[in-house]
Coordinates of C-alpha atoms in Angstrom, one line a residue:
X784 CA 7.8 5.9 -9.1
X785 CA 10.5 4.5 -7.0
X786 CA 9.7 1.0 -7.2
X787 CA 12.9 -1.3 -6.6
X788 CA 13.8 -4.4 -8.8
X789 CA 14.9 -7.8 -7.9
X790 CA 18.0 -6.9 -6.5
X791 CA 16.7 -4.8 -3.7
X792 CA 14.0 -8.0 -3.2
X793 CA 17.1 -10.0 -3.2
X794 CA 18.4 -8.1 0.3
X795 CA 15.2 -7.6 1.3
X796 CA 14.9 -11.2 1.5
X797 CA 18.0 -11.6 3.2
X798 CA 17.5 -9.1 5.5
X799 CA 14.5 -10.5 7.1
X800 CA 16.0 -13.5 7.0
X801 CA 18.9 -12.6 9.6
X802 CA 16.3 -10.5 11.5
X803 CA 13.8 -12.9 11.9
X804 CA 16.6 -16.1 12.6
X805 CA 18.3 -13.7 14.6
X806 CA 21.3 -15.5 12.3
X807 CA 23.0 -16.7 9.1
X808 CA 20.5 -19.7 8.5
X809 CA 21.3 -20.9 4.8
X810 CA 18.2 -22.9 4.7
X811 CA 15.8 -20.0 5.7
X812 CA 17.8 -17.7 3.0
X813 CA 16.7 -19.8 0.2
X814 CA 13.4 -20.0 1.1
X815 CA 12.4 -16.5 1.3
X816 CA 14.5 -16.3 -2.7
X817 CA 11.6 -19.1 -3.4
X818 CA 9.1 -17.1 -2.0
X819 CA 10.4 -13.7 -4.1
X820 CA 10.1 -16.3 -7.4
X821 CA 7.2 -18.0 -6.7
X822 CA 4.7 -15.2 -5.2
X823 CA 6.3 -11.7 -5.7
X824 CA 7.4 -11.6 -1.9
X825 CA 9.1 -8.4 -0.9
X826 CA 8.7 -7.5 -4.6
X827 CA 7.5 -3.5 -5.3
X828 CA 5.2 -4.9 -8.4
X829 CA 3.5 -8.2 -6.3
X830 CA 5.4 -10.5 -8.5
X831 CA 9.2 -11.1 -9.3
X832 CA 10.9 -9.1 -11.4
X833 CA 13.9 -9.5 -13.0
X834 CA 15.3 -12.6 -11.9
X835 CA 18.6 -13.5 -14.2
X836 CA 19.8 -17.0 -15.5
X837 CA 21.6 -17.9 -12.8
X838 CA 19.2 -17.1 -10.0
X839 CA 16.7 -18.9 -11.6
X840 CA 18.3 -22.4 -11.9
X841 CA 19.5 -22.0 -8.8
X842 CA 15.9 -21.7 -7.2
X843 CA 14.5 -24.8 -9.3
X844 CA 16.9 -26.5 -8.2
X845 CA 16.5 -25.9 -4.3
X846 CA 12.8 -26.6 -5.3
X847 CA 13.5 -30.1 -6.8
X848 CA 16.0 -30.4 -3.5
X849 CA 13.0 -29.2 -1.6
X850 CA 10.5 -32.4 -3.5
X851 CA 12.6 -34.6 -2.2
X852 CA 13.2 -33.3 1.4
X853 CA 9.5 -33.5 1.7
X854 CA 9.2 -37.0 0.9
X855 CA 12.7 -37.9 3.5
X856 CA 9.5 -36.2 5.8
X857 CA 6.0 -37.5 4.6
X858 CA 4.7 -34.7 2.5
X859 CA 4.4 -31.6 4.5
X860 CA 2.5 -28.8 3.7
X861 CA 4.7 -26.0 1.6
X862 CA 4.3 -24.1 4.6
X863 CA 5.7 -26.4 6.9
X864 CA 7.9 -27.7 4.6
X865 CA 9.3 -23.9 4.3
X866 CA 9.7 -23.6 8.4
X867 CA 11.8 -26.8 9.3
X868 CA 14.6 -25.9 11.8
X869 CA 18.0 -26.0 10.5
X870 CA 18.6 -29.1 12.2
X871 CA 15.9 -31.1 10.4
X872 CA 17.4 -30.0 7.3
X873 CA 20.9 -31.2 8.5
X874 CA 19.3 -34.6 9.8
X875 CA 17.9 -34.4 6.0
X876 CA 19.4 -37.7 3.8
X877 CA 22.0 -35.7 1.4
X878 CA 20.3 -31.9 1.5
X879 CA 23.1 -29.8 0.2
X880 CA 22.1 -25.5 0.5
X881 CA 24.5 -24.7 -2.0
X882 CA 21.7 -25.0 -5.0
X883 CA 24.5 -23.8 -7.8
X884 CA 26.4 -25.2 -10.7
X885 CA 29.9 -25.2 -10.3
X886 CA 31.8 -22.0 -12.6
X887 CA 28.7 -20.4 -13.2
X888 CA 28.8 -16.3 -13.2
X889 CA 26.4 -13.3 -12.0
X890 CA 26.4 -10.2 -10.0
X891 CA 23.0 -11.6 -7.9
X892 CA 25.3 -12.8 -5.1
X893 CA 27.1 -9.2 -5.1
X894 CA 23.8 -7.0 -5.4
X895 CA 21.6 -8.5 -2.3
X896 CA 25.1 -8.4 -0.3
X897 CA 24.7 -5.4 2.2
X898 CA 22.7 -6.8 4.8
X899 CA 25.6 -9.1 6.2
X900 CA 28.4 -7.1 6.7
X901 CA 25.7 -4.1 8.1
X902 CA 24.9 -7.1 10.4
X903 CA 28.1 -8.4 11.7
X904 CA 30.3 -5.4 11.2
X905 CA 31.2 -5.4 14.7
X906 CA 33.0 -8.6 14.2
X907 CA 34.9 -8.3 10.8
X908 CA 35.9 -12.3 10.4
X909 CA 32.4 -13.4 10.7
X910 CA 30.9 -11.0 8.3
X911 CA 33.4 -11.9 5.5
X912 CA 33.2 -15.5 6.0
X913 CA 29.0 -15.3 5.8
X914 CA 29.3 -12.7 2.8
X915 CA 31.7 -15.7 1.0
X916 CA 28.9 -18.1 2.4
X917 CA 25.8 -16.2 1.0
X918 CA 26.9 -16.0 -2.3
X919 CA 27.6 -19.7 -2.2
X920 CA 24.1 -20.9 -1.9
X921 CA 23.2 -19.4 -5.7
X922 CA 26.3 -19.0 -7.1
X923 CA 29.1 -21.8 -7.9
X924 CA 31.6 -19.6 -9.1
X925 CA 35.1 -19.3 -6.6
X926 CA 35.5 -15.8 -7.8
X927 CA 32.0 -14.6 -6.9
X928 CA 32.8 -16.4 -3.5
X929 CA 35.8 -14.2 -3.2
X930 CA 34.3 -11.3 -4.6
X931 CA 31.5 -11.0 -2.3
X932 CA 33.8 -12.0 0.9
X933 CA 35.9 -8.9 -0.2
X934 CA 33.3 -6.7 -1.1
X935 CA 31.9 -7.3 2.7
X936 CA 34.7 -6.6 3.7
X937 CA 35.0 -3.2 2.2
X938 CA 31.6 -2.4 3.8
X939 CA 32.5 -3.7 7.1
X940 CA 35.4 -1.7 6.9
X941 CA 33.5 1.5 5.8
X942 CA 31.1 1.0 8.3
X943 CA 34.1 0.9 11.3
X944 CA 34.9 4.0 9.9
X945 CA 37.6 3.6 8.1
X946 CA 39.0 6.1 5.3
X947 CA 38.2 6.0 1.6
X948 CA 42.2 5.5 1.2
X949 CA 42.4 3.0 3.4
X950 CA 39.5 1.0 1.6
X951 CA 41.0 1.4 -1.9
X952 CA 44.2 1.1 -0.6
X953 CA 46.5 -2.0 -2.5
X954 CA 47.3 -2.9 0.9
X955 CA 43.5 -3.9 2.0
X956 CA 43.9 -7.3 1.9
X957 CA 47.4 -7.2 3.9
X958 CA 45.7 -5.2 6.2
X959 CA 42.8 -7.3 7.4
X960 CA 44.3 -10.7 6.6
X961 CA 42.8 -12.1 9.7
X962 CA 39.3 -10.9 8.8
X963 CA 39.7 -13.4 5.9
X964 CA 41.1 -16.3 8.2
X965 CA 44.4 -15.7 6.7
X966 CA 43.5 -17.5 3.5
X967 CA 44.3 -15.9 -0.3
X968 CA 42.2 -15.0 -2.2
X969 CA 41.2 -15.7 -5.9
X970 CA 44.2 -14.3 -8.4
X971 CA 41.5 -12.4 -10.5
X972 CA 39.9 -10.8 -7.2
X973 CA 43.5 -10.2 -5.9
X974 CA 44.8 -8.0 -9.1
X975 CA 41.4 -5.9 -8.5
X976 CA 42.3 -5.4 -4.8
X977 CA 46.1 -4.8 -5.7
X978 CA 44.2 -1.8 -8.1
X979 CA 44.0 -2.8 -11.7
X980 CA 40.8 -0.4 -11.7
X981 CA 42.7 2.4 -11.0
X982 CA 45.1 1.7 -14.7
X983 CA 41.3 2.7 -16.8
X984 CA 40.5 5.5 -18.3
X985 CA 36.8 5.1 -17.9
X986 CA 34.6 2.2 -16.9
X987 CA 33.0 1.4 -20.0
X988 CA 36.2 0.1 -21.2
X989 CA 36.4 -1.8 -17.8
X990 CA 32.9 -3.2 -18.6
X991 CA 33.0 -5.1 -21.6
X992 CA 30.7 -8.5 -20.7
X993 CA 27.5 -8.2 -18.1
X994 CA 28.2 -11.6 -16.9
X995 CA 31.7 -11.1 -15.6
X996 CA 31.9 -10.3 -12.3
X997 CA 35.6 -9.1 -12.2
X998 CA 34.5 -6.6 -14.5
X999 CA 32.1 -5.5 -12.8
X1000 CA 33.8 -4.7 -9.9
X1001 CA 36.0 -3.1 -11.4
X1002 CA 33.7 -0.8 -12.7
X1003 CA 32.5 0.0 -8.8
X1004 CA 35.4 0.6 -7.9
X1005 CA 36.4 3.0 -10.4
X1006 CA 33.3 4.2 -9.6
X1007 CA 34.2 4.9 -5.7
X1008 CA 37.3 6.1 -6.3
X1009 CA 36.5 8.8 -9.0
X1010 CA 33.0 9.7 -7.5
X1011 CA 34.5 13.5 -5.9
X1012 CA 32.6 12.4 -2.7
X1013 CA 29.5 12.4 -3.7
X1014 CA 27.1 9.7 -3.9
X1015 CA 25.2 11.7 -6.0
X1016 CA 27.8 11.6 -8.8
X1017 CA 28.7 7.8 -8.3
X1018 CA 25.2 6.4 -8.9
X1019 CA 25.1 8.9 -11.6
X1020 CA 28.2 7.6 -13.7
X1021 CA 27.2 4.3 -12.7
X1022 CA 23.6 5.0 -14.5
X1023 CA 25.6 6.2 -17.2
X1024 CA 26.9 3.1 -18.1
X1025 CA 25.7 1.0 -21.3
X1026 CA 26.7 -2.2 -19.9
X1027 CA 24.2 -3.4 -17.2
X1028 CA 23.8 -0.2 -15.5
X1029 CA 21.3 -1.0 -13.1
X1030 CA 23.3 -4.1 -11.2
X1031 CA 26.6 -1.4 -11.3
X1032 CA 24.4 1.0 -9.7
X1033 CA 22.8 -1.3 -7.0
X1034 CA 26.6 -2.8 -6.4
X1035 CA 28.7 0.9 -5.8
X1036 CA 25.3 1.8 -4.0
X1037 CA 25.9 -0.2 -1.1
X1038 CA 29.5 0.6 -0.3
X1039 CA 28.9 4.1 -1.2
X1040 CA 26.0 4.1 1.3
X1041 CA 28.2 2.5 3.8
X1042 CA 30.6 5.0 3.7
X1043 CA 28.8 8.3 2.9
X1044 CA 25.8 7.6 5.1
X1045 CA 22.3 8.4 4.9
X1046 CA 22.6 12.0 5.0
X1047 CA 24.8 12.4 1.8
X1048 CA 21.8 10.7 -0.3
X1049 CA 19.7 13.0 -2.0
X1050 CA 16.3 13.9 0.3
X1051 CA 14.7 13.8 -3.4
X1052 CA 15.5 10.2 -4.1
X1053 CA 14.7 8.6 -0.8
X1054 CA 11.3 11.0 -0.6
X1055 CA 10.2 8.8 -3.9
X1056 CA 11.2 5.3 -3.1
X1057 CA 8.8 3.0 -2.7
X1058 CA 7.9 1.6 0.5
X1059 CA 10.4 4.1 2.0
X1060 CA 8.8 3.3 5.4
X1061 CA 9.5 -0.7 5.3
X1062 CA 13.1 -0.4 4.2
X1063 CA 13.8 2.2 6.8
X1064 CA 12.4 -0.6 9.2
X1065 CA 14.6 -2.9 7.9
X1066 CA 17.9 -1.1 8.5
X1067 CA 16.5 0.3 11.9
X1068 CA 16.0 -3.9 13.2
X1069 CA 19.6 -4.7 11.4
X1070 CA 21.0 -1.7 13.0
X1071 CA 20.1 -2.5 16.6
X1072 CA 20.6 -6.5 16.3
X1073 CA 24.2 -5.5 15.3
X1074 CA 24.7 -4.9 19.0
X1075 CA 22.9 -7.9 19.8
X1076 CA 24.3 -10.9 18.1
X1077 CA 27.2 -12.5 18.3
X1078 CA 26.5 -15.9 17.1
X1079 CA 26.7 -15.6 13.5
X1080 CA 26.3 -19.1 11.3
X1081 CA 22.5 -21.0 13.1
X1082 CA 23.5 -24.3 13.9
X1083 CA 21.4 -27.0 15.5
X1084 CA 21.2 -28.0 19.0
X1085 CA 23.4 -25.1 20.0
X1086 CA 22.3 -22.1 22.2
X1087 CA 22.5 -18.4 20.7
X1088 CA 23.3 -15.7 23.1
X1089 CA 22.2 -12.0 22.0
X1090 CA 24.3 -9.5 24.1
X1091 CA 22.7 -5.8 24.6
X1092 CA 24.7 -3.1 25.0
X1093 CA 23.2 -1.0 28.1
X1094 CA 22.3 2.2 25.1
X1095 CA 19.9 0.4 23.8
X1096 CA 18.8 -2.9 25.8
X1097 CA 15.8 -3.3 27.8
X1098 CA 17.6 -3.3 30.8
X1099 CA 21.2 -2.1 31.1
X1100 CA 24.3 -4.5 31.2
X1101 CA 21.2 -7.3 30.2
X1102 CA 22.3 -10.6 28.2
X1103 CA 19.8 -13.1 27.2
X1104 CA 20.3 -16.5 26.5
X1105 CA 17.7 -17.8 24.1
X1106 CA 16.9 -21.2 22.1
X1107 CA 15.5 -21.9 19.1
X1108 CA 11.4 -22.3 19.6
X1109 CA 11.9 -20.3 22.6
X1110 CA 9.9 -17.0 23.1
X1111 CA 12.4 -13.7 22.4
X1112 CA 13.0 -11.1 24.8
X1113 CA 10.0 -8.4 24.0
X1114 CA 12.0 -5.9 22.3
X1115 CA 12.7 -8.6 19.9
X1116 CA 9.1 -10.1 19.2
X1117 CA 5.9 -9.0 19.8
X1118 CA 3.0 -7.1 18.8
X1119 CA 2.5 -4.0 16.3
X1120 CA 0.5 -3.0 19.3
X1121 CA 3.6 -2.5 21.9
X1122 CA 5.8 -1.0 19.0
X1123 CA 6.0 2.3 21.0
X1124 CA 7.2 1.0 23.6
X1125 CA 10.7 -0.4 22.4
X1126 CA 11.0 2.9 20.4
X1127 CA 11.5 -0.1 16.5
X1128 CA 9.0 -1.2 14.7
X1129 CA 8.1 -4.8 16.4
X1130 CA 8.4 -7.9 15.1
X1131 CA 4.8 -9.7 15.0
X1132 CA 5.3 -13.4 15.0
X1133 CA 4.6 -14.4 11.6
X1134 CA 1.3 -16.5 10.8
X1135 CA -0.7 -17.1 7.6
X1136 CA -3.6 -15.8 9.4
X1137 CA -1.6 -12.0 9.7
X1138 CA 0.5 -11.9 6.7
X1139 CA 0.0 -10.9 3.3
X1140 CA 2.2 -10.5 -0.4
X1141 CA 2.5 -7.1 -1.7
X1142 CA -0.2 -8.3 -4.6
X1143 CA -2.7 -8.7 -1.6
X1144 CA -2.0 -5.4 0.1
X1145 CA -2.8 -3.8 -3.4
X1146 CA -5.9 -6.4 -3.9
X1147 CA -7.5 -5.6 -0.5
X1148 CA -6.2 -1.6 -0.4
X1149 CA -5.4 -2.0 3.1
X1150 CA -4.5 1.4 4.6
X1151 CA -1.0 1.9 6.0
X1152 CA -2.6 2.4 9.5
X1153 CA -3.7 -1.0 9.6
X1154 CA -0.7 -2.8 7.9
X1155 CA 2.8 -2.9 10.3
X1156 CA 5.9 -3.3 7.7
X1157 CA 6.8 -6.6 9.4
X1158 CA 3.4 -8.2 7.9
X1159 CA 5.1 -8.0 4.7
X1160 CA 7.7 -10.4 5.8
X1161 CA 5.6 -13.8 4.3
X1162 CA 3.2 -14.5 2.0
X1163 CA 0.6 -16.9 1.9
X1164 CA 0.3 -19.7 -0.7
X1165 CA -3.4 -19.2 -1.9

């Protein structure tokens, strides 16, 4: 009961991702997909589930990229092969990270979304360029682009705390020009923002193809703006739906969240998701590195500086400067020992030799007093 499907792996996989990069590392995104596809990583059954068209060709194709990469570097172990530094893969000979056919359409992109603009909502121009750039790497298509940078920006926005008029406002776009670097946007997104939701009667006339992801958000939206408030209701009518309910669901789910907060969800869902415990950890660690970061894309050769604000920093009015291969400051990394101590669940350092899939944990029936949520975060290849 409560067991999540491939879109909830999806930002799982991103999630850790950004946490364990401490940024937007394309490369390292990808990976952890391949992982989901391949071995059931972050996956609620131990294998993946419900992985469409798109997302699929996408992968094989970063794995045939991948087959080549390895031979640019003598035939590394898939292990090693999965950790190379982002500047490796930019010294690569022709490695592109966008893995996607040009004008293909899904909703993939759009469902795994939240973790970015929950991220970077303290600075609204980086979390809708990154959103734009996720969605990118799988999917080819300018509208999902567009979609997804405008969607982020909805959460980013609901986050800040801004009012459910403001967000559904014709005027959003206008508004936060700069977030988007002052460039338009795709027509079709645009007549969505400019409210062509708000001319239905009901979203199962806006819904008329699973595949099209103006549709779709349509749909949300019409959601959002008829839900009375509640988040109850909204993933409700959403559920209601005949035309791919569950992607609707997972889509108004994270604005809704974003704007309604925790509190407004049902104690009787979250009491029988799965896992509850890991994905709490999850928004706890993107929660406090929101404070923290404010390099967003990883580049190579550059220095990342994490900034801690004095509520929650080891030491007040504390900013580390950190490198790539360099130890993190403790409250970053470290043991499931000193978790305690920083008040999060800590961040082991991740090594075949302490992590497992989900399929092991149910193979081996380890107890959750000897499993931290963080050893989760890989699986091993065997």
């Amino acid at each position: 009961m409560g067991q999540w499907t491939g879109n909830t792996s999806m930002a799982l996989c991103l999630a850790s991702s950004l946490i364990t990069k401490r940024a937007f590392n394309p490369y390292d995104q990808l990976v952890r997909y391949k992982w989901w596809y391949k071995y059931g990583y972050l996956s609620s059954t131990g294998y993946c589930l419900d992985i469409d068209n798109v997302m699929r060709d996408s992968l094989e194709e970063f794995c045939r990229r991948q087959t080549d990469l390895n031979r640019f570097y003598g035939y590394l172990t898939e292990d090693k092969l999965d950790s190379l530094p982002i500047d490796a893969i930019y010294r690569s000979v022709g490695f592109n990270v966008n893995c996607s056919r040009q004008g293909v359409n899904g909703s993939a992109a759009l469902a795994r979304l939240a973790p970015i603009p929950l991220l970077y909502y303290r600075t609204p121009a980086v979390a809708v360029e990154l959103s734009g750039l996720s969605a990118r790497l799988t999917h080819g298509d300018d509208r999902i682009i567009d979609v997804c940078k405008y969607f982020g920006a909805l959460i980013t926005a609901a986050v800040r705390g801004e009012s459910k008029e403001a967000l559904l406002s014709h005027r959003f776009y206008d508004d936060h020009r700069d977030w988007f670097d002052w460039k338009d946007l795709h027509p079709n997104v645009r007549t969505v923002v400019l409210g062509s939701y708000k001319q239905r009667s009901n979203p199962k006339i806006v819904v008329r193809s699973t595949s099209d992801i103006i549709q779709m958000l349509e749909a949300v939206l019409w959601i959002f703006w008829t839900d009375n408030n509640s988040f109850q209701k909204g993933i409700l009518d959403a559920i209601n739906l005949n035309h791919d309910m569950k992607n609707i669901a997972t889509i108004y789910g994270q604005l809704a969240g974003a704007y309604y907060g925790y509190n407004r969800i049902p104690m009787q869902w979250i009491q029988h998701i799965y896992a509850q415990k890991l994905i709490t950890c999850t928004a706890e660690w993107l929660y406090f590195l929101s404070d923290c970061m404010t390099v967003g894309l990883e580049k190579p050769n550059e220095t990342q500086k994490y900034v801690y604000s004095s509520s929650r920093s080891p030491s007040s009015n504390m900013v580390e400067t950190v490198r790539q291969k360099q130890v993190h400051p403790r409250m970053l990394i470290g043991t499931v020992e000193n978790q305690h101590d920083s008040g999060f669940v800590s961040f082991p350092k991740l090594t075949n030799s302490t992590v497992h899939t989900f399929k092991d944990f149910h193979k081996k029936k380890l107890t959750a007093a000897r499993v931290s949520p963080w050893d989760w975060f890989r699986p091993t290849n065997e």
